[in-house]
XYZ file of N, CA and C in Angstrom:
663
model
N 33.515 75.852 -25.508
C 33.399 76.530 -24.787
C 31.780 77.420 -24.530
N 31.691 77.389 -25.433
C 30.425 78.219 -26.827
C 29.591 77.564 -25.573
N 29.197 75.560 -25.387
C 28.506 75.356 -24.832
C 28.646 75.323 -22.933
N 29.542 75.709 -22.461
C 29.974 75.718 -21.432
C 29.304 77.099 -20.806
N 29.707 77.881 -21.388
C 28.935 79.381 -21.716
C 28.176 80.060 -22.441
N 27.289 79.848 -22.564
C 26.870 80.385 -23.653
C 26.635 82.178 -24.023
N 26.237 82.565 -22.750
C 26.519 84.108 -22.389
C 27.640 84.389 -22.442
N 28.583 84.006 -22.072
C 30.102 84.266 -21.915
C 30.071 85.562 -20.696
N 29.204 84.695 -20.015
C 29.743 85.304 -18.397
C 31.028 85.898 -17.835
N 31.167 84.468 -18.563
C 32.894 84.478 -17.385
C 33.804 84.942 -18.428
N 33.368 85.938 -19.606
C 34.815 86.834 -20.481
C 35.453 85.877 -20.850
N 35.179 84.607 -21.306
C 36.325 83.616 -21.632
C 36.939 83.589 -23.189
N 35.637 84.157 -23.914
C 36.381 84.834 -25.187
C 36.096 86.246 -25.840
N 36.179 86.633 -26.366
C 36.359 87.754 -27.331
C 37.133 88.121 -28.384
N 37.250 89.423 -29.344
C 37.845 89.306 -30.463
C 38.963 89.783 -30.101
N 39.596 88.993 -30.597
C 41.220 88.983 -30.980
C 41.213 90.346 -31.210
N 42.864 91.014 -30.711
C 42.884 91.796 -31.488
C 44.229 92.024 -30.674
N 44.972 93.535 -31.310
C 46.019 93.920 -30.605
C 46.366 94.993 -29.934
N 47.419 94.651 -28.862
C 47.326 95.228 -27.983
C 47.794 97.052 -28.018
N 46.805 97.795 -26.778
C 47.174 99.489 -27.538
C 48.712 99.369 -27.451
N 49.260 100.452 -27.509
C 50.726 101.219 -27.578
C 50.780 101.195 -25.734
N 49.806 101.513 -24.994
C 50.136 101.730 -23.655
C 50.401 100.280 -23.006
N 49.814 99.655 -23.512
C 49.830 98.244 -22.891
C 50.296 97.374 -23.212
N 51.628 97.772 -24.722
C 52.264 96.827 -25.315
C 53.975 97.335 -24.869
N 54.163 98.780 -24.397
C 55.190 99.107 -23.312
C 55.226 98.419 -22.300
N 53.682 98.803 -21.449
C 53.531 98.186 -19.919
C 54.149 96.533 -19.740
N 53.908 96.070 -20.602
C 53.818 94.551 -20.554
C 55.492 94.309 -20.928
N 56.333 94.918 -21.662
C 57.584 94.601 -21.724
C 58.546 95.488 -20.543
N 57.862 95.989 -19.858
C 58.254 96.463 -18.724
C 58.524 95.563 -17.386
N 57.026 94.658 -17.751
C 56.676 94.463 -16.276
C 57.037 92.611 -16.512
N 57.521 92.543 -17.933
C 58.481 90.796 -17.714
C 59.579 91.180 -17.581
N 60.182 92.466 -17.872
C 61.389 92.327 -17.624
C 61.806 92.691 -16.285
N 60.673 93.021 -15.291
C 60.733 93.517 -14.063
C 61.132 94.879 -14.195
N 61.183 95.622 -14.962
C 61.761 96.981 -14.573
C 60.462 97.850 -14.313
N 59.492 97.465 -13.812
C 58.043 98.151 -13.805
C 57.913 98.640 -13.076
N 57.909 99.977 -12.543
C 57.684 100.428 -11.657
C 56.320 101.232 -11.290
N 55.767 100.088 -9.852
C 53.997 100.113 -9.500
C 53.451 101.205 -8.500
N 54.356 102.282 -8.584
C 54.239 103.368 -7.695
C 52.893 104.194 -8.263
N 52.063 104.183 -7.888
C 50.707 104.961 -8.243
C 51.036 106.497 -8.003
N 50.647 107.402 -9.024
C 50.287 109.025 -8.828
C 51.671 109.634 -9.134
N 51.490 110.631 -8.887
C 52.944 111.702 -8.841
C 52.975 112.477 -10.705
N 53.928 113.140 -10.650
C 53.943 113.855 -11.618
C 54.041 113.305 -13.023
N 53.848 114.036 -13.963
C 54.346 113.549 -15.715
C 56.174 112.686 -15.334
N 56.298 111.996 -16.410
C 57.516 111.110 -16.629
C 57.903 111.529 -17.873
N 59.541 111.878 -18.420
C 59.670 111.925 -19.663
C 61.056 110.726 -19.983
N 60.591 109.377 -20.529
C 61.281 108.156 -20.877
C 61.565 108.673 -21.773
N 62.451 107.280 -22.366
C 63.153 107.558 -24.061
C 62.478 108.617 -25.449
N 62.956 109.226 -25.756
C 62.511 109.191 -27.162
C 63.924 109.782 -28.021
N 64.101 109.997 -28.943
C 64.572 110.597 -29.969
C 65.873 111.682 -30.024
N 66.922 111.640 -29.774
C 67.459 113.431 -28.843
C 66.612 114.640 -29.786
N 66.812 115.806 -29.118
C 66.336 116.754 -30.195
C 65.219 117.054 -30.811
N 64.262 116.319 -30.534
C 63.061 115.835 -31.357
C 61.850 116.755 -30.797
N 61.875 117.201 -29.690
C 61.121 118.511 -29.289
C 61.663 120.062 -30.139
N 63.091 120.185 -30.087
C 63.689 121.199 -29.849
C 63.405 121.324 -31.818
N 63.411 120.073 -32.745
C 63.081 120.587 -34.084
C 62.099 120.917 -34.827
N 60.683 120.400 -32.817
C 59.459 120.273 -34.080
C 58.588 121.909 -33.323
N 59.582 122.243 -32.338
C 59.099 123.194 -31.403
C 60.098 124.193 -30.422
N 60.062 125.121 -29.961
C 60.945 125.759 -29.064
C 61.152 125.435 -27.607
N 60.618 124.052 -27.436
C 60.883 123.365 -26.033
C 62.222 122.234 -26.070
N 62.886 122.086 -24.941
C 63.638 120.934 -24.790
C 62.930 120.183 -23.770
N 63.373 118.701 -24.455
C 63.059 117.848 -23.646
C 64.018 117.060 -22.532
N 63.775 116.921 -21.021
C 64.754 116.619 -20.619
C 64.269 115.256 -20.385
N 64.762 114.464 -20.861
C 64.997 112.967 -20.229
C 64.800 112.634 -18.533
N 63.762 111.782 -18.228
C 63.716 111.269 -16.822
C 64.940 110.161 -16.750
N 65.200 110.348 -15.468
C 66.253 109.021 -14.714
C 65.794 108.134 -13.745
N 66.599 107.242 -13.686
C 65.985 106.043 -12.289
C 65.062 105.478 -13.072
N 64.285 105.416 -11.408
C 62.647 104.420 -11.911
C 61.828 105.668 -12.811
N 61.682 106.642 -12.760
C 61.123 107.314 -13.309
C 61.218 107.113 -15.042
N 62.116 106.746 -15.310
C 62.355 105.658 -16.998
C 61.253 104.726 -17.146
N 60.773 104.153 -15.602
C 60.034 102.931 -15.513
C 58.881 102.967 -15.208
N 58.014 104.222 -15.108
C 56.753 103.876 -15.099
C 56.098 103.534 -16.118
N 54.287 103.389 -15.286
C 53.814 103.441 -16.555
C 53.271 104.323 -17.105
N 52.752 103.834 -19.117
C 52.814 104.837 -19.868
C 51.909 105.593 -19.287
N 50.895 105.115 -18.282
C 49.847 106.174 -17.995
C 50.511 107.541 -17.522
N 51.885 107.785 -17.302
C 52.680 108.748 -16.729
C 53.567 109.712 -18.094
N 53.495 109.151 -18.852
C 54.696 109.678 -19.938
C 53.736 110.768 -20.395
N 54.941 112.282 -20.030
C 54.465 113.186 -20.163
C 54.134 113.525 -21.997
N 52.982 114.015 -21.786
C 52.395 114.053 -23.444
C 52.106 115.903 -24.144
N 53.489 115.756 -25.135
C 52.971 117.418 -25.594
C 51.824 116.961 -26.874
N 50.981 118.192 -26.491
C 49.633 117.626 -27.842
C 49.783 117.652 -29.551
N 51.139 118.551 -29.543
C 51.215 118.621 -31.049
C 52.356 117.285 -31.677
N 53.262 117.272 -30.348
C 54.484 116.116 -30.466
C 54.477 114.948 -29.428
N 53.458 114.064 -30.261
C 53.016 112.745 -28.638
C 54.697 112.135 -29.452
N 54.813 111.146 -27.906
C 56.264 110.391 -28.058
C 55.750 109.458 -28.994
N 56.733 109.137 -29.486
C 57.067 109.009 -31.058
C 56.965 107.472 -31.168
N 57.131 106.777 -30.097
C 56.973 105.067 -30.460
C 55.662 105.056 -30.382
N 54.661 105.694 -29.105
C 53.386 105.200 -29.003
C 52.478 106.267 -30.477
N 52.733 106.989 -30.936
C 52.065 107.385 -32.021
C 52.676 106.001 -33.082
N 53.357 105.971 -33.601
C 53.435 104.986 -34.374
C 52.718 103.276 -34.422
N 52.503 103.318 -32.792
C 51.492 102.059 -32.615
C 50.179 102.761 -32.390
N 49.882 103.928 -32.381
C 48.577 104.157 -32.882
C 47.228 104.991 -31.544
N 48.422 104.702 -30.716
C 47.904 105.964 -29.332
C 47.009 107.352 -29.826
N 45.927 107.658 -29.405
C 45.970 108.828 -30.189
C 46.515 109.984 -30.182
N 46.228 110.598 -30.877
C 47.156 112.250 -30.821
C 46.808 113.741 -29.747
N 45.754 113.270 -29.745
C 44.811 114.080 -28.381
C 45.180 115.975 -28.881
N 44.911 115.933 -29.923
C 44.676 116.960 -30.682
C 43.042 117.114 -30.907
N 42.357 116.022 -30.921
C 40.262 115.586 -30.994
C 40.508 114.468 -30.213
N 39.606 114.611 -29.611
C 38.337 113.522 -29.236
C 37.672 112.200 -29.973
N 38.264 110.857 -29.525
C 37.882 109.836 -30.425
C 37.107 108.880 -29.373
N 36.636 108.019 -30.145
C 35.770 106.975 -28.971
C 36.687 106.401 -28.730
N 37.214 105.532 -29.915
C 38.412 104.541 -29.318
C 39.505 104.403 -30.328
N 40.506 103.892 -29.878
C 41.532 104.113 -31.016
C 41.799 102.645 -32.166
N 42.599 103.637 -33.308
C 42.168 102.448 -34.259
C 43.780 101.425 -33.741
N 43.648 100.254 -34.721
C 44.671 99.268 -34.246
C 45.246 98.764 -35.674
N 46.439 99.013 -35.563
C 47.066 97.976 -36.912
C 48.055 97.465 -37.247
N 48.749 97.128 -37.566
C 50.528 95.996 -37.637
C 51.050 96.090 -38.866
N 51.866 97.021 -39.035
C 52.730 98.026 -39.917
C 54.632 97.954 -39.760
N 54.842 97.846 -40.646
C 56.335 97.608 -40.628
C 57.255 98.218 -39.593
N 56.394 99.322 -39.737
C 57.022 100.627 -38.851
C 57.087 100.230 -37.287
N 55.935 99.793 -36.898
C 55.366 99.053 -35.418
C 56.198 97.588 -35.053
N 56.717 96.959 -36.162
C 57.665 96.264 -35.644
C 59.067 96.675 -35.381
N 59.187 97.146 -36.222
C 60.830 97.788 -36.354
C 60.977 99.164 -34.474
N 59.808 99.341 -34.349
C 60.225 100.001 -32.776
C 60.034 99.018 -31.943
N 59.215 97.949 -32.157
C 59.199 96.790 -30.716
C 60.971 96.100 -30.808
N 61.241 95.993 -32.040
C 62.298 94.905 -32.161
C 63.322 96.618 -31.418
N 63.380 97.487 -31.977
C 64.756 98.285 -31.948
C 65.169 99.301 -30.797
N 63.377 99.919 -30.467
C 63.746 101.180 -29.983
C 63.928 101.072 -28.212
N 64.618 102.205 -27.240
C 65.505 101.747 -26.498
C 64.587 101.308 -25.439
N 63.519 101.479 -25.461
C 62.839 101.104 -24.012
C 62.355 99.439 -24.637
N 62.232 99.040 -25.662
C 61.758 97.409 -25.473
C 63.383 96.923 -25.667
N 64.036 97.266 -26.395
C 65.670 96.589 -26.261
C 66.216 96.363 -24.834
N 65.975 97.869 -24.076
C 66.500 97.233 -22.327
C 65.294 96.176 -21.923
N 64.086 96.451 -22.106
C 63.282 95.375 -21.687
C 63.762 94.015 -22.237
N 64.065 93.095 -23.118
C 64.352 92.493 -23.391
C 65.898 92.082 -22.643
N 66.697 92.949 -22.410
C 68.285 92.962 -22.015
C 67.526 92.136 -20.024
N 66.946 92.745 -19.770
C 66.419 92.800 -18.022
C 65.809 90.930 -18.209
N 65.221 91.002 -19.672
C 64.189 89.872 -19.168
C 65.153 88.257 -19.423
N 66.225 88.977 -20.269
C 67.466 88.100 -20.593
C 67.983 87.613 -18.986
N 68.467 88.698 -18.349
C 68.603 88.409 -17.150
C 68.103 88.197 -16.580
N 66.982 87.590 -16.552
C 66.176 87.104 -15.576
C 66.250 85.439 -16.196
N 65.840 85.417 -17.630
C 66.320 83.798 -18.026
C 67.344 83.208 -17.852
N 68.539 83.932 -17.310
C 69.882 83.448 -16.776
C 69.941 83.179 -15.362
N 69.033 83.750 -14.510
C 69.717 84.101 -13.320
C 68.132 83.132 -11.917
N 67.528 83.286 -13.266
C 66.000 82.412 -12.420
C 65.348 81.146 -13.586
N 66.111 81.085 -14.850
C 65.593 80.206 -15.841
C 66.393 78.795 -15.328
N 67.036 78.234 -14.494
C 67.926 77.285 -14.394
C 69.037 77.492 -15.262
N 69.793 75.920 -15.392
C 71.530 76.266 -15.897
C 71.155 75.549 -17.060
N 70.191 74.937 -17.531
C 69.663 74.536 -19.180
C 69.633 75.156 -19.574
N 70.005 75.190 -21.228
C 69.223 76.297 -22.394
C 67.900 75.773 -22.492
N 67.338 74.800 -22.165
C 65.979 74.684 -22.427
C 65.024 74.942 -21.798
N 65.984 75.018 -20.243
C 65.094 75.623 -18.904
C 64.527 77.104 -19.544
N 65.886 77.502 -20.046
C 66.092 78.725 -19.751
C 64.894 79.412 -21.269
N 64.793 79.145 -22.272
C 63.893 79.034 -22.962
C 62.420 78.661 -22.792
N 61.744 77.565 -21.477
C 60.780 77.448 -21.290
C 60.483 78.809 -20.226
N 61.588 79.182 -19.342
C 61.136 79.826 -18.907
C 60.310 81.532 -19.259
N 61.473 81.595 -20.492
C 61.502 82.807 -21.060
C 60.182 82.555 -21.648
N 59.741 81.448 -21.923
C 58.062 81.125 -22.862
C 57.123 81.717 -21.865
N 57.182 81.180 -20.626
C 56.377 80.810 -19.450
C 56.228 82.486 -19.214
N 57.121 83.084 -19.145
C 57.040 84.685 -18.266
C 56.126 85.149 -19.129
N 56.628 85.529 -20.709
C 55.600 86.141 -21.551
C 54.161 85.878 -22.253
N 54.192 84.181 -22.358
C 53.304 83.911 -22.984
C 52.248 82.960 -21.948
N 52.812 83.182 -20.432
C 51.786 82.128 -19.565
C 51.482 80.775 -20.041
N 52.021 80.415 -20.449
C 51.347 79.126 -21.092
C 52.938 78.227 -21.483
N 53.126 76.614 -21.592
C 54.173 75.941 -21.996
C 53.962 76.225 -23.246
N 55.262 75.824 -23.705
C 55.905 76.064 -25.486
C 55.395 74.740 -25.995
N 54.914 74.903 -26.973
C 54.915 73.155 -27.906
C 56.260 72.477 -28.201
N 55.824 71.187 -28.488
C 57.666 70.605 -28.665
C 58.165 71.406 -30.109
N 57.646 72.042 -30.951
C 57.774 72.219 -32.177
C 58.286 73.877 -31.637
N 57.782 74.630 -30.939
C 57.904 75.754 -30.254
C 59.828 75.868 -29.826
N 59.380 75.012 -29.135
C 60.748 74.556 -27.915
C 62.294 74.219 -28.846
N 61.815 73.303 -29.876
C 62.812 73.173 -30.852
C 63.134 74.232 -31.821
N 62.485 75.147 -32.203
C 62.641 76.299 -33.059
C 63.562 77.440 -32.085
N 63.112 77.693 -30.392
C 63.424 78.361 -30.417
C 65.263 78.397 -29.520
N 64.821 76.813 -28.822
C 66.244 76.838 -28.356
C 67.312 76.524 -29.719
N 66.643 76.092 -31.034
C 67.879 76.578 -31.585
C 68.720 77.831 -32.265
N 67.393 78.732 -32.435
C 67.824 79.940 -32.399
C 68.750 80.841 -31.392
N 68.933 79.993 -29.682
C 69.190 80.407 -28.550
C 70.824 80.216 -29.277
N 70.814 78.586 -29.342
C 72.352 78.072 -29.771
C 72.764 78.979 -30.849
N 72.106 78.898 -31.730
C 72.599 80.395 -33.055
C 73.258 81.651 -31.670
N 72.206 82.070 -31.140
C 73.198 83.518 -31.178
C 73.802 83.256 -30.085
N 73.630 82.269 -29.110
C 75.663 81.915 -28.426
C 76.713 81.813 -29.175
N 76.333 81.054 -30.596
C 77.352 81.023 -31.668
C 78.259 82.123 -31.913
N 76.881 82.864 -32.609
C 77.080 84.094 -33.068
C 78.231 85.442 -31.857
N 77.966 85.537 -30.702
C 77.959 86.769 -29.291
C 79.365 85.755 -28.767
N 79.619 84.640 -28.849
C 80.561 83.922 -28.867
C 82.112 84.291 -29.572
N 81.374 85.081 -30.178
C 82.710 85.336 -31.614
C 82.696 87.046 -31.522
N 81.750 87.502 -31.263
C 81.555 89.305 -31.355
C 80.980 89.707 -30.022
N 82.706 89.785 -29.611
C 82.191 90.747 -27.495
C 81.769 92.232 -28.058
N 82.757 92.420 -29.199
C 82.108 93.931 -29.039
C 80.615 94.655 -29.634
N 79.951 93.731 -29.951
C 78.444 93.582 -30.708
C 77.953 93.069 -28.866
N 78.410 92.190 -28.820
C 77.730 91.624 -27.170
C 77.531 92.843 -26.405
N 78.602 93.334 -26.173
C 78.939 94.319 -25.052
C 77.928 95.693 -25.739
N 77.779 96.350 -26.836
C 76.721 97.195 -27.555
C 75.588 96.763 -27.356
N 75.127 95.716 -27.328
C 73.960 95.723 -26.975
C 73.009 95.430 -25.340
N 74.167 94.899 -25.362
C 73.641 95.474 -23.798
C 73.819 96.701 -22.911
N 74.157 97.285 -23.282
C 74.622 98.664 -23.598
C 73.515 99.710 -23.930
N 72.894 99.135 -23.905
C 71.209 99.656 -23.979
C 70.630 100.294 -22.833
N 70.185 101.147 -23.037
C 69.743 101.833 -21.387
C 70.199 102.053 -20.325
N 69.651 102.723 -19.625
C 70.474 102.948 -18.469
C 70.112 101.843 -16.868
N 69.662 101.277 -17.363
C 69.606 100.041 -15.883
C 70.719 99.428 -15.936
N 70.976 98.446 -14.278
C 72.371 98.443 -14.186
C 72.289 97.003 -15.111
N 73.699 96.599 -15.960
C 73.734 95.343 -16.345
C 74.458 94.383 -14.980
N 73.868 93.043 -14.476
C 74.577 92.818 -13.626
C 75.961 92.247 -13.796
N 77.130 92.319 -13.081
C 78.436 92.300 -14.052
C 78.660 90.553 -13.381
N 78.349 90.213 -12.617
C 78.198 88.781 -12.434
C 77.726 87.853 -13.811
N 77.255 88.016 -14.266
C 77.113 87.436 -16.033
C 77.877 88.004 -17.247
N 78.005 87.080 -17.815
C 78.823 87.135 -19.204
C 78.203 88.194 -20.049
N 79.341 88.545 -20.582
C 78.395 89.708 -21.355
C 77.857 89.205 -23.007
N 78.509 88.512 -23.368
C 77.914 86.993 -24.676
C 77.267 86.592 -24.407
N 76.721 85.661 -23.123
C 75.435 84.966 -22.861
C 74.231 85.719 -22.530
N 74.741 87.265 -22.043
C 73.579 88.360 -21.529
C 73.467 88.406 -22.764
N 74.078 88.848 -23.943
C 73.412 88.864 -25.321
C 72.585 88.258 -25.980
N 73.370 86.928 -25.770
C 72.126 85.971 -26.487
C 71.301 85.521 -25.867
N 71.352 86.300 -24.407
C 70.182 85.952 -23.876
C 68.779 87.267 -24.297
N 69.784 87.982 -24.268
C 68.675 89.253 -24.849
C 67.932 89.125 -26.201
N 68.810 88.840 -27.196
C 68.427 88.219 -28.673
C 67.189 87.343 -28.620
N 67.234 86.293 -27.835
C 65.916 85.649 -27.422
C 64.480 85.773 -26.654
N 65.260 86.925 -25.697
C 63.886 87.524 -25.130
C 63.347 88.814 -26.078
N 64.261 89.444 -27.143
C 63.437 89.842 -28.212
C 62.589 89.540 -29.027
N 62.815 88.120 -29.309
C 62.013 87.339 -29.725
C 60.644 87.147 -28.883
N 60.794 86.852 -28.252
C 59.587 85.960 -27.506
C 59.079 87.576 -27.013
N 59.322 88.777 -26.472
C 58.430 89.876 -26.901
C 58.090 90.296 -27.737
N 58.326 90.037 -29.209
C 57.394 89.924 -30.283
C 57.001 89.323 -31.344
N 56.487 88.238 -30.573
C 55.662 87.034 -31.007
C 54.563 87.829 -30.803
N 53.900 87.144 -32.106
C 52.145 88.040 -32.120
C 51.306 87.455 -31.125
N 51.506 86.495 -30.580
C 50.442 86.155 -29.009
C 50.788 86.864 -28.293
N 52.147 87.578 -28.198
C 52.273 88.397 -26.844
C 51.862 89.500 -27.373
N 51.584 90.341 -28.567
C 51.360 91.267 -28.902
C 49.659 91.438 -29.615
N 49.135 89.985 -28.642
C 47.584 90.314 -29.091
C 46.703 89.627 -28.501
N 45.940 90.266 -28.274
C 45.210 89.833 -27.038
C 44.034 88.524 -27.626
N 44.618 87.139 -27.295
C 43.757 86.426 -27.676
C 42.422 86.174 -27.693
């Protein structure tokens, strides 16, 4: 690429850096099919820990519902002294002072947020639904569909082997744990498609959670 475009006029190369807090959340929503792309309107109040505002101020947080839970992160309400916790953990500016550019780190708390925070788990479940409904009947086809959806490329043979093995393991685990499957797919307010077997959906959700947390997905290459 250096020989083809020495001045980088086509912007084909650049620094490798982690996506911002806003981009990570929006990416999870759009790959899952949850993102509401309507422009404009008032701020919205997506998921956050219960009673956080009450414990830290004299205000109450009223969580949004319906489509407002899935608006772009640009529209998330922001209390200056209590920023949205998941965004604060992923280095979003706290807005108490002006900054030139946001810092970028990769910490265990960020990994825990991306794996367990309600928005990301719900996004994984909806991406799992897409795997089952749009990915075909074969396990390998579903893995490839999820991989292409999140990484915009096909998996290598080694990647396919590892992911298919993990997917089979998740299916075995949830086949023996229907209660755990119901708990996993019950996260979030978006509707669960009733025609899908909860155990299959839980396994697809676990695989989707892995895909959304791959380094290549969280990083601008």
